[in-house]
Amino acid sequence: QKRTRSMQQRGFSAHLSVAAPSAQPSVAATRLAAASVPPEVPSLPTSFLERPDIIASLKSAVLTPAAGGNATAVTAPASKLGNFKGIAKGNTTTAAGMGGVGKTLTTAAFVRDDEVLAAFDKICWVSVGQEPDMAALQNTLHRQLVNQPLPESAKGDELIALSVLADAAREQSVLLVLDDIWLASHATPLNFVHQASTRSR
């Protein structure tokens, strides 16, 4: 399932592609306590042009039929989209487009949506980039999950840290956003949600 939407931004046309999971999604059940937006999510400028059609596509892809599911959203350059076939398992959604098309800000608006916040216990967001500091990113994710840094025993070992992240998320429903990711291999030490619970889809 793939949806492409046209957007007008500052007088030129741009395209953002949303690649959704293969399963047929629907809106997740509302939770008693909504997730909060972590400080790592970029603020929306006053000039930000909302794109309800793109937000609707992301919501349709990420919000799943049953409460308690986990999901991963990835933003990536359009030229790198093919690299993510290896991680697009379970409930993983990819937003791709050329630089400046608005992938990050549109995804930031998406995670601020009341319906999205109500569907998850936690929202986790890290901006990866071309040369990521995995230890710092894993530490940020752990803080977002449990408000504490990674234990010393997990620092310096990506696999151990990934296992600790999965354990921290195990009793929670988590939306993980990996922003500005260029290589699928960079997602592997960060994409803990598929290990966190048998509830993951």
mmCIF file with all atom_site columns, C-alpha atoms in Angstrom:
data_model
loop_
_atom_site.group_PDB
_atom_site.id
_atom_site.type_symbol
_atom_site.label_atom_id
_atom_site.label_alt_id
_atom_site.label_comp_id
_atom_site.label_asym_id
_atom_site.label_entity_id
_atom_site.label_seq_id
_atom_site.pdbx_PDB_ins_code
_atom_site.Cartn_x
_atom_site.Cartn_y
_atom_site.Cartn_z
_atom_site.occupancy
_atom_site.B_iso_or_equiv
_atom_site.pdbx_formal_charge
_atom_site.auth_seq_id
_atom_site.auth_comp_id
_atom_site.auth_asym_id
_atom_site.auth_atom_id
_atom_site.pdbx_PDB_model_num
ATOM 1   C CA . GLN A 1 1   ? 0.000  0.000   0.000  1.00 0.00 ? 1   GLN A CA 1
ATOM 2   C CA . LYS A 1 2   ? 1.560  3.289   -1.067 1.00 0.00 ? 2   LYS A CA 1
ATOM 3   C CA . ARG A 1 3   ? 0.080  6.744   -1.196 1.00 0.00 ? 3   ARG A CA 1
ATOM 4   C CA . THR A 1 4   ? 1.653  9.795   -2.843 1.00 0.00 ? 4   THR A CA 1
ATOM 5   C CA . ARG A 1 5   ? 0.282  13.250  -2.123 1.00 0.00 ? 5   ARG A CA 1
ATOM 6   C CA . SER A 1 6   ? 1.027  16.539  -3.910 1.00 0.00 ? 6   SER A CA 1
ATOM 7   C CA . MET A 1 7   ? 1.831  19.516  -1.731 1.00 0.00 ? 7   MET A CA 1
ATOM 8   C CA . GLN A 1 8   ? 2.291  23.198  -2.463 1.00 0.00 ? 8   GLN A CA 1
ATOM 9   C CA . GLN A 1 9   ? 5.110  24.765  -0.463 1.00 0.00 ? 9   GLN A CA 1
ATOM 10  C CA . ARG A 1 10  ? 6.483  28.259  -1.078 1.00 0.00 ? 10  ARG A CA 1
ATOM 11  C CA . GLY A 1 11  ? 5.235  28.304  -4.645 1.00 0.00 ? 11  GLY A CA 1
ATOM 12  C CA . PHE A 1 12  ? 6.576  24.985  -5.906 1.00 0.00 ? 12  PHE A CA 1
ATOM 13  C CA . SER A 1 13  ? 5.230  21.473  -6.084 1.00 0.00 ? 13  SER A CA 1
ATOM 14  C CA . ALA A 1 14  ? 6.759  18.748  -3.956 1.00 0.00 ? 14  ALA A CA 1
ATOM 15  C CA . HIS A 1 15  ? 5.899  15.136  -3.302 1.00 0.00 ? 15  HIS A CA 1
ATOM 16  C CA . LEU A 1 16  ? 6.044  13.133  -0.129 1.00 0.00 ? 16  LEU A CA 1
ATOM 17  C CA . SER A 1 17  ? 5.504  9.397   -0.332 1.00 0.00 ? 17  SER A CA 1
ATOM 18  C CA . VAL A 1 18  ? 4.009  7.417   2.546  1.00 0.00 ? 18  VAL A CA 1
ATOM 19  C CA . ALA A 1 19  ? 4.715  3.689   2.393  1.00 0.00 ? 19  ALA A CA 1
ATOM 20  C CA . ALA A 1 20  ? 2.382  1.901   4.798  1.00 0.00 ? 20  ALA A CA 1
ATOM 21  C CA . PRO A 1 21  ? 2.435  -1.596  6.326  1.00 0.00 ? 21  PRO A CA 1
ATOM 22  C CA . SER A 1 22  ? 0.731  -4.304  4.288  1.00 0.00 ? 22  SER A CA 1
ATOM 23  C CA . ALA A 1 23  ? -1.860 -5.065  6.970  1.00 0.00 ? 23  ALA A CA 1
ATOM 24  C CA . GLN A 1 24  ? -5.181 -3.227  6.675  1.00 0.00 ? 24  GLN A CA 1
ATOM 25  C CA . PRO A 1 25  ? -5.122 -0.607  9.452  1.00 0.00 ? 25  PRO A CA 1
ATOM 26  C CA . SER A 1 26  ? -7.836 1.208   11.326 1.00 0.00 ? 26  SER A CA 1
ATOM 27  C CA . VAL A 1 27  ? -7.916 3.664   14.198 1.00 0.00 ? 27  VAL A CA 1
ATOM 28  C CA . ALA A 1 28  ? -6.524 2.405   17.500 1.00 0.00 ? 28  ALA A CA 1
ATOM 29  C CA . ALA A 1 29  ? -8.514 2.538   20.706 1.00 0.00 ? 29  ALA A CA 1
ATOM 30  C CA . THR A 1 30  ? -8.178 5.656   22.834 1.00 0.00 ? 30  THR A CA 1
ATOM 31  C CA . ARG A 1 31  ? -6.127 5.378   26.052 1.00 0.00 ? 31  ARG A CA 1
ATOM 32  C CA . LEU A 1 32  ? -6.980 6.828   29.425 1.00 0.00 ? 32  LEU A CA 1
ATOM 33  C CA . ALA A 1 33  ? -3.613 8.624   29.570 1.00 0.00 ? 33  ALA A CA 1
ATOM 34  C CA . ALA A 1 34  ? -2.332 10.068  26.313 1.00 0.00 ? 34  ALA A CA 1
ATOM 35  C CA . ALA A 1 35  ? 1.346  10.079  25.392 1.00 0.00 ? 35  ALA A CA 1
ATOM 36  C CA . SER A 1 36  ? 3.300  13.315  25.596 1.00 0.00 ? 36  SER A CA 1
ATOM 37  C CA . VAL A 1 37  ? 5.476  14.861  22.890 1.00 0.00 ? 37  VAL A CA 1
ATOM 38  C CA . PRO A 1 38  ? 9.194  14.538  23.716 1.00 0.00 ? 38  PRO A CA 1
ATOM 39  C CA . PRO A 1 39  ? 11.344 17.688  23.494 1.00 0.00 ? 39  PRO A CA 1
ATOM 40  C CA . GLU A 1 40  ? 13.343 16.161  20.623 1.00 0.00 ? 40  GLU A CA 1
ATOM 41  C CA . VAL A 1 41  ? 10.354 16.605  18.289 1.00 0.00 ? 41  VAL A CA 1
ATOM 42  C CA . PRO A 1 42  ? 10.938 19.806  16.263 1.00 0.00 ? 42  PRO A CA 1
ATOM 43  C CA . SER A 1 43  ? 8.662  22.748  16.965 1.00 0.00 ? 43  SER A CA 1
ATOM 44  C CA . LEU A 1 44  ? 6.300  23.778  14.187 1.00 0.00 ? 44  LEU A CA 1
ATOM 45  C CA . PRO A 1 45  ? 7.049  27.247  12.798 1.00 0.00 ? 45  PRO A CA 1
ATOM 46  C CA . THR A 1 46  ? 4.215  29.746  12.547 1.00 0.00 ? 46  THR A CA 1
ATOM 47  C CA . SER A 1 47  ? 4.580  29.568  8.763  1.00 0.00 ? 47  SER A CA 1
ATOM 48  C CA . PHE A 1 48  ? 4.088  25.788  8.728  1.00 0.00 ? 48  PHE A CA 1
ATOM 49  C CA . LEU A 1 49  ? 1.516  24.749  6.147  1.00 0.00 ? 49  LEU A CA 1
ATOM 50  C CA . GLU A 1 50  ? -0.562 21.870  7.466  1.00 0.00 ? 50  GLU A CA 1
ATOM 51  C CA . ARG A 1 51  ? -1.123 18.967  5.095  1.00 0.00 ? 51  ARG A CA 1
ATOM 52  C CA . PRO A 1 52  ? -4.220 17.133  6.324  1.00 0.00 ? 52  PRO A CA 1
ATOM 53  C CA . ASP A 1 53  ? -4.058 14.566  3.511  1.00 0.00 ? 53  ASP A CA 1
ATOM 54  C CA . ILE A 1 54  ? -0.527 13.495  4.469  1.00 0.00 ? 54  ILE A CA 1
ATOM 55  C CA . ILE A 1 55  ? -1.406 13.424  8.165  1.00 0.00 ? 55  ILE A CA 1
ATOM 56  C CA . ALA A 1 56  ? -4.432 11.279  7.334  1.00 0.00 ? 56  ALA A CA 1
ATOM 57  C CA . SER A 1 57  ? -2.235 8.868   5.355  1.00 0.00 ? 57  SER A CA 1
ATOM 58  C CA . LEU A 1 58  ? 0.212  8.572   8.243  1.00 0.00 ? 58  LEU A CA 1
ATOM 59  C CA . LYS A 1 59  ? -2.592 8.024   10.742 1.00 0.00 ? 59  LYS A CA 1
ATOM 60  C CA . SER A 1 60  ? -4.169 5.382   8.543  1.00 0.00 ? 60  SER A CA 1
ATOM 61  C CA . ALA A 1 61  ? -0.823 3.600   8.283  1.00 0.00 ? 61  ALA A CA 1
ATOM 62  C CA . VAL A 1 62  ? 0.227  3.808   11.934 1.00 0.00 ? 62  VAL A CA 1
ATOM 63  C CA . LEU A 1 63  ? -2.945 3.550   14.008 1.00 0.00 ? 63  LEU A CA 1
ATOM 64  C CA . THR A 1 64  ? -3.759 -0.143  14.275 1.00 0.00 ? 64  THR A CA 1
ATOM 65  C CA . PRO A 1 65  ? -7.000 -2.027  14.997 1.00 0.00 ? 65  PRO A CA 1
ATOM 66  C CA . ALA A 1 66  ? -6.227 -3.038  18.575 1.00 0.00 ? 66  ALA A CA 1
ATOM 67  C CA . ALA A 1 67  ? -4.933 -1.053  21.511 1.00 0.00 ? 67  ALA A CA 1
ATOM 68  C CA . GLY A 1 68  ? -1.481 -1.980  22.779 1.00 0.00 ? 68  GLY A CA 1
ATOM 69  C CA . GLY A 1 69  ? 0.348  -2.223  19.451 1.00 0.00 ? 69  GLY A CA 1
ATOM 70  C CA . ASN A 1 70  ? 3.712  -0.671  18.700 1.00 0.00 ? 70  ASN A CA 1
ATOM 71  C CA . ALA A 1 71  ? 4.690  1.158   15.523 1.00 0.00 ? 71  ALA A CA 1
ATOM 72  C CA . THR A 1 72  ? 7.764  2.599   13.829 1.00 0.00 ? 72  THR A CA 1
ATOM 73  C CA . ALA A 1 73  ? 7.795  5.611   11.507 1.00 0.00 ? 73  ALA A CA 1
ATOM 74  C CA . VAL A 1 74  ? 10.862 6.404   9.387  1.00 0.00 ? 74  VAL A CA 1
ATOM 75  C CA . THR A 1 75  ? 11.598 9.599   7.454  1.00 0.00 ? 75  THR A CA 1
ATOM 76  C CA . ALA A 1 76  ? 14.163 9.209   4.694  1.00 0.00 ? 76  ALA A CA 1
ATOM 77  C CA . PRO A 1 77  ? 15.357 10.807  1.460  1.00 0.00 ? 77  PRO A CA 1
ATOM 78  C CA . ALA A 1 78  ? 13.430 9.488   -1.538 1.00 0.00 ? 78  ALA A CA 1
ATOM 79  C CA . SER A 1 79  ? 16.640 8.131   -3.067 1.00 0.00 ? 79  SER A CA 1
ATOM 80  C CA . LYS A 1 80  ? 17.162 5.932   0.008  1.00 0.00 ? 80  LYS A CA 1
ATOM 81  C CA . LEU A 1 81  ? 13.652 4.469   0.187  1.00 0.00 ? 81  LEU A CA 1
ATOM 82  C CA . GLY A 1 82  ? 14.659 1.136   -1.335 1.00 0.00 ? 82  GLY A CA 1
ATOM 83  C CA . ASN A 1 83  ? 17.196 0.596   1.433  1.00 0.00 ? 83  ASN A CA 1
ATOM 84  C CA . PHE A 1 84  ? 14.449 0.176   4.027  1.00 0.00 ? 84  PHE A CA 1
ATOM 85  C CA . LYS A 1 85  ? 12.799 -2.977  2.708  1.00 0.00 ? 85  LYS A CA 1
ATOM 86  C CA . GLY A 1 86  ? 14.775 -4.945  5.259  1.00 0.00 ? 86  GLY A CA 1
ATOM 87  C CA . ILE A 1 87  ? 13.312 -3.079  8.228  1.00 0.00 ? 87  ILE A CA 1
ATOM 88  C CA . ALA A 1 88  ? 9.793  -2.580  6.863  1.00 0.00 ? 88  ALA A CA 1
ATOM 89  C CA . LYS A 1 89  ? 8.353  -5.465  8.803  1.00 0.00 ? 89  LYS A CA 1
ATOM 90  C CA . GLY A 1 90  ? 5.537  -5.349  11.264 1.00 0.00 ? 90  GLY A CA 1
ATOM 91  C CA . ASN A 1 91  ? 3.879  -1.965  11.638 1.00 0.00 ? 91  ASN A CA 1
ATOM 92  C CA . THR A 1 92  ? 6.573  0.170   10.001 1.00 0.00 ? 92  THR A CA 1
ATOM 93  C CA . THR A 1 93  ? 5.700  3.237   7.931  1.00 0.00 ? 93  THR A CA 1
ATOM 94  C CA . THR A 1 94  ? 8.167  5.166   5.772  1.00 0.00 ? 94  THR A CA 1
ATOM 95  C CA . ALA A 1 95  ? 7.760  8.806   4.739  1.00 0.00 ? 95  ALA A CA 1
ATOM 96  C CA . ALA A 1 96  ? 10.136 9.633   1.899  1.00 0.00 ? 96  ALA A CA 1
ATOM 97  C CA . GLY A 1 97  ? 10.753 12.671  -0.263 1.00 0.00 ? 97  GLY A CA 1
ATOM 98  C CA . MET A 1 98  ? 13.442 14.985  -1.564 1.00 0.00 ? 98  MET A CA 1
ATOM 99  C CA . GLY A 1 99  ? 15.232 17.322  0.806  1.00 0.00 ? 99  GLY A CA 1
ATOM 100 C CA . GLY A 1 100 ? 13.107 20.254  1.936  1.00 0.00 ? 100 GLY A CA 1
ATOM 101 C CA . VAL A 1 101 ? 9.794  18.631  1.076  1.00 0.00 ? 101 VAL A CA 1
ATOM 102 C CA . GLY A 1 102 ? 8.698  18.740  4.708  1.00 0.00 ? 102 GLY A CA 1
ATOM 103 C CA . LYS A 1 103 ? 9.079  15.129  5.892  1.00 0.00 ? 103 LYS A CA 1
ATOM 104 C CA . THR A 1 104 ? 10.296 16.029  9.364  1.00 0.00 ? 104 THR A CA 1
ATOM 105 C CA . LEU A 1 105 ? 7.841  18.845  10.082 1.00 0.00 ? 105 LEU A CA 1
ATOM 106 C CA . THR A 1 106 ? 4.901  16.885  8.685  1.00 0.00 ? 106 THR A CA 1
ATOM 107 C CA . THR A 1 107 ? 5.835  13.932  10.889 1.00 0.00 ? 107 THR A CA 1
ATOM 108 C CA . ALA A 1 108 ? 6.240  16.321  13.843 1.00 0.00 ? 108 ALA A CA 1
ATOM 109 C CA . ALA A 1 109 ? 2.707  17.581  13.215 1.00 0.00 ? 109 ALA A CA 1
ATOM 110 C CA . PHE A 1 110 ? 1.520  13.987  12.961 1.00 0.00 ? 110 PHE A CA 1
ATOM 111 C CA . VAL A 1 111 ? 2.894  12.997  16.375 1.00 0.00 ? 111 VAL A CA 1
ATOM 112 C CA . ARG A 1 112 ? 1.199  16.056  17.903 1.00 0.00 ? 112 ARG A CA 1
ATOM 113 C CA . ASP A 1 113 ? -2.207 14.917  16.646 1.00 0.00 ? 113 ASP A CA 1
ATOM 114 C CA . ASP A 1 114 ? -4.567 14.237  19.568 1.00 0.00 ? 114 ASP A CA 1
ATOM 115 C CA . GLU A 1 115 ? -5.694 10.923  18.101 1.00 0.00 ? 115 GLU A CA 1
ATOM 116 C CA . VAL A 1 116 ? -2.096 9.740   17.737 1.00 0.00 ? 116 VAL A CA 1
ATOM 117 C CA . LEU A 1 117 ? -1.178 10.816  21.278 1.00 0.00 ? 117 LEU A CA 1
ATOM 118 C CA . ALA A 1 118 ? -4.225 8.985   22.626 1.00 0.00 ? 118 ALA A CA 1
ATOM 119 C CA . ALA A 1 119 ? -3.262 5.765   20.840 1.00 0.00 ? 119 ALA A CA 1
ATOM 120 C CA . PHE A 1 120 ? 0.157  5.308   22.479 1.00 0.00 ? 120 PHE A CA 1
ATOM 121 C CA . ASP A 1 121 ? 1.699  5.275   25.941 1.00 0.00 ? 121 ASP A CA 1
ATOM 122 C CA . LYS A 1 122 ? 4.961  6.769   24.680 1.00 0.00 ? 122 LYS A CA 1
ATOM 123 C CA . ILE A 1 123 ? 6.198  8.705   21.683 1.00 0.00 ? 123 ILE A CA 1
ATOM 124 C CA . CYS A 1 124 ? 9.935  8.285   21.037 1.00 0.00 ? 124 CYS A CA 1
ATOM 125 C CA . TRP A 1 125 ? 11.776 10.438  18.501 1.00 0.00 ? 125 TRP A CA 1
ATOM 126 C CA . VAL A 1 126 ? 15.415 10.614  17.446 1.00 0.00 ? 126 VAL A CA 1
ATOM 127 C CA . SER A 1 127 ? 17.013 12.398  14.486 1.00 0.00 ? 127 SER A CA 1
ATOM 128 C CA . VAL A 1 128 ? 19.575 9.990   13.077 1.00 0.00 ? 128 VAL A CA 1
ATOM 129 C CA . GLY A 1 129 ? 21.415 11.746  10.232 1.00 0.00 ? 129 GLY A CA 1
ATOM 130 C CA . GLN A 1 130 ? 24.203 10.446  8.023  1.00 0.00 ? 130 GLN A CA 1
ATOM 131 C CA . GLU A 1 131 ? 26.763 9.833   10.792 1.00 0.00 ? 131 GLU A CA 1
ATOM 132 C CA . PRO A 1 132 ? 24.762 8.926   13.901 1.00 0.00 ? 132 PRO A CA 1
ATOM 133 C CA . ASP A 1 133 ? 26.121 8.639   17.426 1.00 0.00 ? 133 ASP A CA 1
ATOM 134 C CA . MET A 1 134 ? 24.336 5.401   18.290 1.00 0.00 ? 134 MET A CA 1
ATOM 135 C CA . ALA A 1 135 ? 25.247 5.480   21.971 1.00 0.00 ? 135 ALA A CA 1
ATOM 136 C CA . ALA A 1 136 ? 23.773 8.960   22.374 1.00 0.00 ? 136 ALA A CA 1
ATOM 137 C CA . LEU A 1 137 ? 20.646 8.060   20.382 1.00 0.00 ? 137 LEU A CA 1
ATOM 138 C CA . GLN A 1 138 ? 20.036 4.892   22.387 1.00 0.00 ? 138 GLN A CA 1
ATOM 139 C CA . ASN A 1 139 ? 20.496 6.867   25.592 1.00 0.00 ? 139 ASN A CA 1
ATOM 140 C CA . THR A 1 140 ? 17.953 9.450   24.389 1.00 0.00 ? 140 THR A CA 1
ATOM 141 C CA . LEU A 1 141 ? 15.430 6.718   23.612 1.00 0.00 ? 141 LEU A CA 1
ATOM 142 C CA . HIS A 1 142 ? 15.868 5.198   27.067 1.00 0.00 ? 142 HIS A CA 1
ATOM 143 C CA . ARG A 1 143 ? 15.269 8.594   28.680 1.00 0.00 ? 143 ARG A CA 1
ATOM 144 C CA . GLN A 1 144 ? 12.127 9.022   26.616 1.00 0.00 ? 144 GLN A CA 1
ATOM 145 C CA . LEU A 1 145 ? 10.867 5.606   27.708 1.00 0.00 ? 145 LEU A CA 1
ATOM 146 C CA . VAL A 1 146 ? 11.635 5.639   31.437 1.00 0.00 ? 146 VAL A CA 1
ATOM 147 C CA . ASN A 1 147 ? 13.011 9.125   32.241 1.00 0.00 ? 147 ASN A CA 1
ATOM 148 C CA . GLN A 1 148 ? 16.418 7.673   33.077 1.00 0.00 ? 148 GLN A CA 1
ATOM 149 C CA . PRO A 1 149 ? 19.699 7.247   31.180 1.00 0.00 ? 149 PRO A CA 1
ATOM 150 C CA . LEU A 1 150 ? 20.820 3.836   30.029 1.00 0.00 ? 150 LEU A CA 1
ATOM 151 C CA . PRO A 1 151 ? 22.419 1.802   32.811 1.00 0.00 ? 151 PRO A CA 1
ATOM 152 C CA . GLU A 1 152 ? 26.205 1.770   32.742 1.00 0.00 ? 152 GLU A CA 1
ATOM 153 C CA . SER A 1 153 ? 26.167 -1.955  31.934 1.00 0.00 ? 153 SER A CA 1
ATOM 154 C CA . ALA A 1 154 ? 24.449 -1.214  28.608 1.00 0.00 ? 154 ALA A CA 1
ATOM 155 C CA . LYS A 1 155 ? 26.635 1.665   27.474 1.00 0.00 ? 155 LYS A CA 1
ATOM 156 C CA . GLY A 1 156 ? 29.145 0.912   24.753 1.00 0.00 ? 156 GLY A CA 1
ATOM 157 C CA . ASP A 1 157 ? 27.370 -2.211  23.485 1.00 0.00 ? 157 ASP A CA 1
ATOM 158 C CA . GLU A 1 158 ? 24.638 -1.587  20.907 1.00 0.00 ? 158 GLU A CA 1
ATOM 159 C CA . LEU A 1 159 ? 23.082 -5.049  21.229 1.00 0.00 ? 159 LEU A CA 1
ATOM 160 C CA . ILE A 1 160 ? 22.857 -4.913  25.016 1.00 0.00 ? 160 ILE A CA 1
ATOM 161 C CA . ALA A 1 161 ? 21.466 -1.376  24.844 1.00 0.00 ? 161 ALA A CA 1
ATOM 162 C CA . LEU A 1 162 ? 18.876 -2.490  22.273 1.00 0.00 ? 162 LEU A CA 1
ATOM 163 C CA . SER A 1 163 ? 17.800 -5.304  24.591 1.00 0.00 ? 163 SER A CA 1
ATOM 164 C CA . VAL A 1 164 ? 17.489 -2.847  27.488 1.00 0.00 ? 164 VAL A CA 1
ATOM 165 C CA . LEU A 1 165 ? 15.347 -0.565  25.318 1.00 0.00 ? 165 LEU A CA 1
ATOM 166 C CA . ALA A 1 166 ? 13.098 -3.463  24.351 1.00 0.00 ? 166 ALA A CA 1
ATOM 167 C CA . ASP A 1 167 ? 12.678 -4.413  28.014 1.00 0.00 ? 167 ASP A CA 1
ATOM 168 C CA . ALA A 1 168 ? 11.854 -0.808  28.924 1.00 0.00 ? 168 ALA A CA 1
ATOM 169 C CA . ALA A 1 169 ? 9.161  -0.723  26.243 1.00 0.00 ? 169 ALA A CA 1
ATOM 170 C CA . ARG A 1 170 ? 7.741  -4.166  26.914 1.00 0.00 ? 170 ARG A CA 1
ATOM 171 C CA . GLU A 1 171 ? 4.756  -3.061  28.988 1.00 0.00 ? 171 GLU A CA 1
ATOM 172 C CA . GLN A 1 172 ? 4.085  0.053   26.926 1.00 0.00 ? 172 GLN A CA 1
ATOM 173 C CA . SER A 1 173 ? 2.579  0.875   23.557 1.00 0.00 ? 173 SER A CA 1
ATOM 174 C CA . VAL A 1 174 ? 5.220  2.891   21.725 1.00 0.00 ? 174 VAL A CA 1
ATOM 175 C CA . LEU A 1 175 ? 5.392  4.958   18.556 1.00 0.00 ? 175 LEU A CA 1
ATOM 176 C CA . LEU A 1 176 ? 9.049  5.221   17.543 1.00 0.00 ? 176 LEU A CA 1
ATOM 177 C CA . VAL A 1 177 ? 10.036 7.865   14.981 1.00 0.00 ? 177 VAL A CA 1
ATOM 178 C CA . LEU A 1 178 ? 13.442 7.536   13.324 1.00 0.00 ? 178 LEU A CA 1
ATOM 179 C CA . ASP A 1 179 ? 13.896 10.876  11.588 1.00 0.00 ? 179 ASP A CA 1
ATOM 180 C CA . ASP A 1 180 ? 16.368 11.616  8.780  1.00 0.00 ? 180 ASP A CA 1
ATOM 181 C CA . ILE A 1 181 ? 17.679 8.086   8.469  1.00 0.00 ? 181 ILE A CA 1
ATOM 182 C CA . TRP A 1 182 ? 19.933 7.310   5.518  1.00 0.00 ? 182 TRP A CA 1
ATOM 183 C CA . LEU A 1 183 ? 20.921 3.662   5.957  1.00 0.00 ? 183 LEU A CA 1
ATOM 184 C CA . ALA A 1 184 ? 18.801 0.713   7.032  1.00 0.00 ? 184 ALA A CA 1
ATOM 185 C CA . SER A 1 185 ? 21.728 -0.496  9.129  1.00 0.00 ? 185 SER A CA 1
ATOM 186 C CA . HIS A 1 186 ? 21.393 2.640   11.235 1.00 0.00 ? 186 HIS A CA 1
ATOM 187 C CA . ALA A 1 187 ? 17.861 1.615   12.180 1.00 0.00 ? 187 ALA A CA 1
ATOM 188 C CA . THR A 1 188 ? 18.859 -1.792  13.541 1.00 0.00 ? 188 THR A CA 1
ATOM 189 C CA . PRO A 1 189 ? 20.320 -0.632  16.898 1.00 0.00 ? 189 PRO A CA 1
ATOM 190 C CA . LEU A 1 190 ? 17.398 1.776   17.407 1.00 0.00 ? 190 LEU A CA 1
ATOM 191 C CA . ASN A 1 191 ? 14.302 -0.092  16.260 1.00 0.00 ? 191 ASN A CA 1
ATOM 192 C CA . PHE A 1 192 ? 13.475 -1.729  19.577 1.00 0.00 ? 192 PHE A CA 1
ATOM 193 C CA . VAL A 1 193 ? 9.702  -1.846  19.164 1.00 0.00 ? 193 VAL A CA 1
ATOM 194 C CA . HIS A 1 194 ? 9.653  -5.078  17.158 1.00 0.00 ? 194 HIS A CA 1
ATOM 195 C CA . GLN A 1 195 ? 11.418 -6.840  20.037 1.00 0.00 ? 195 GLN A CA 1
ATOM 196 C CA . ALA A 1 196 ? 9.515  -5.182  22.839 1.00 0.00 ? 196 ALA A CA 1
ATOM 197 C CA . SER A 1 197 ? 6.407  -7.327  22.910 1.00 0.00 ? 197 SER A CA 1
ATOM 198 C CA . THR A 1 198 ? 4.483  -10.051 21.172 1.00 0.00 ? 198 THR A CA 1
ATOM 199 C CA . ARG A 1 199 ? 1.854  -7.315  20.774 1.00 0.00 ? 199 ARG A CA 1
ATOM 200 C CA . SER A 1 200 ? 4.048  -5.603  18.175 1.00 0.00 ? 200 SER A CA 1
ATOM 201 C CA . ARG A 1 201 ? 2.759  -5.661  14.630 1.00 0.00 ? 201 ARG A CA 1
#
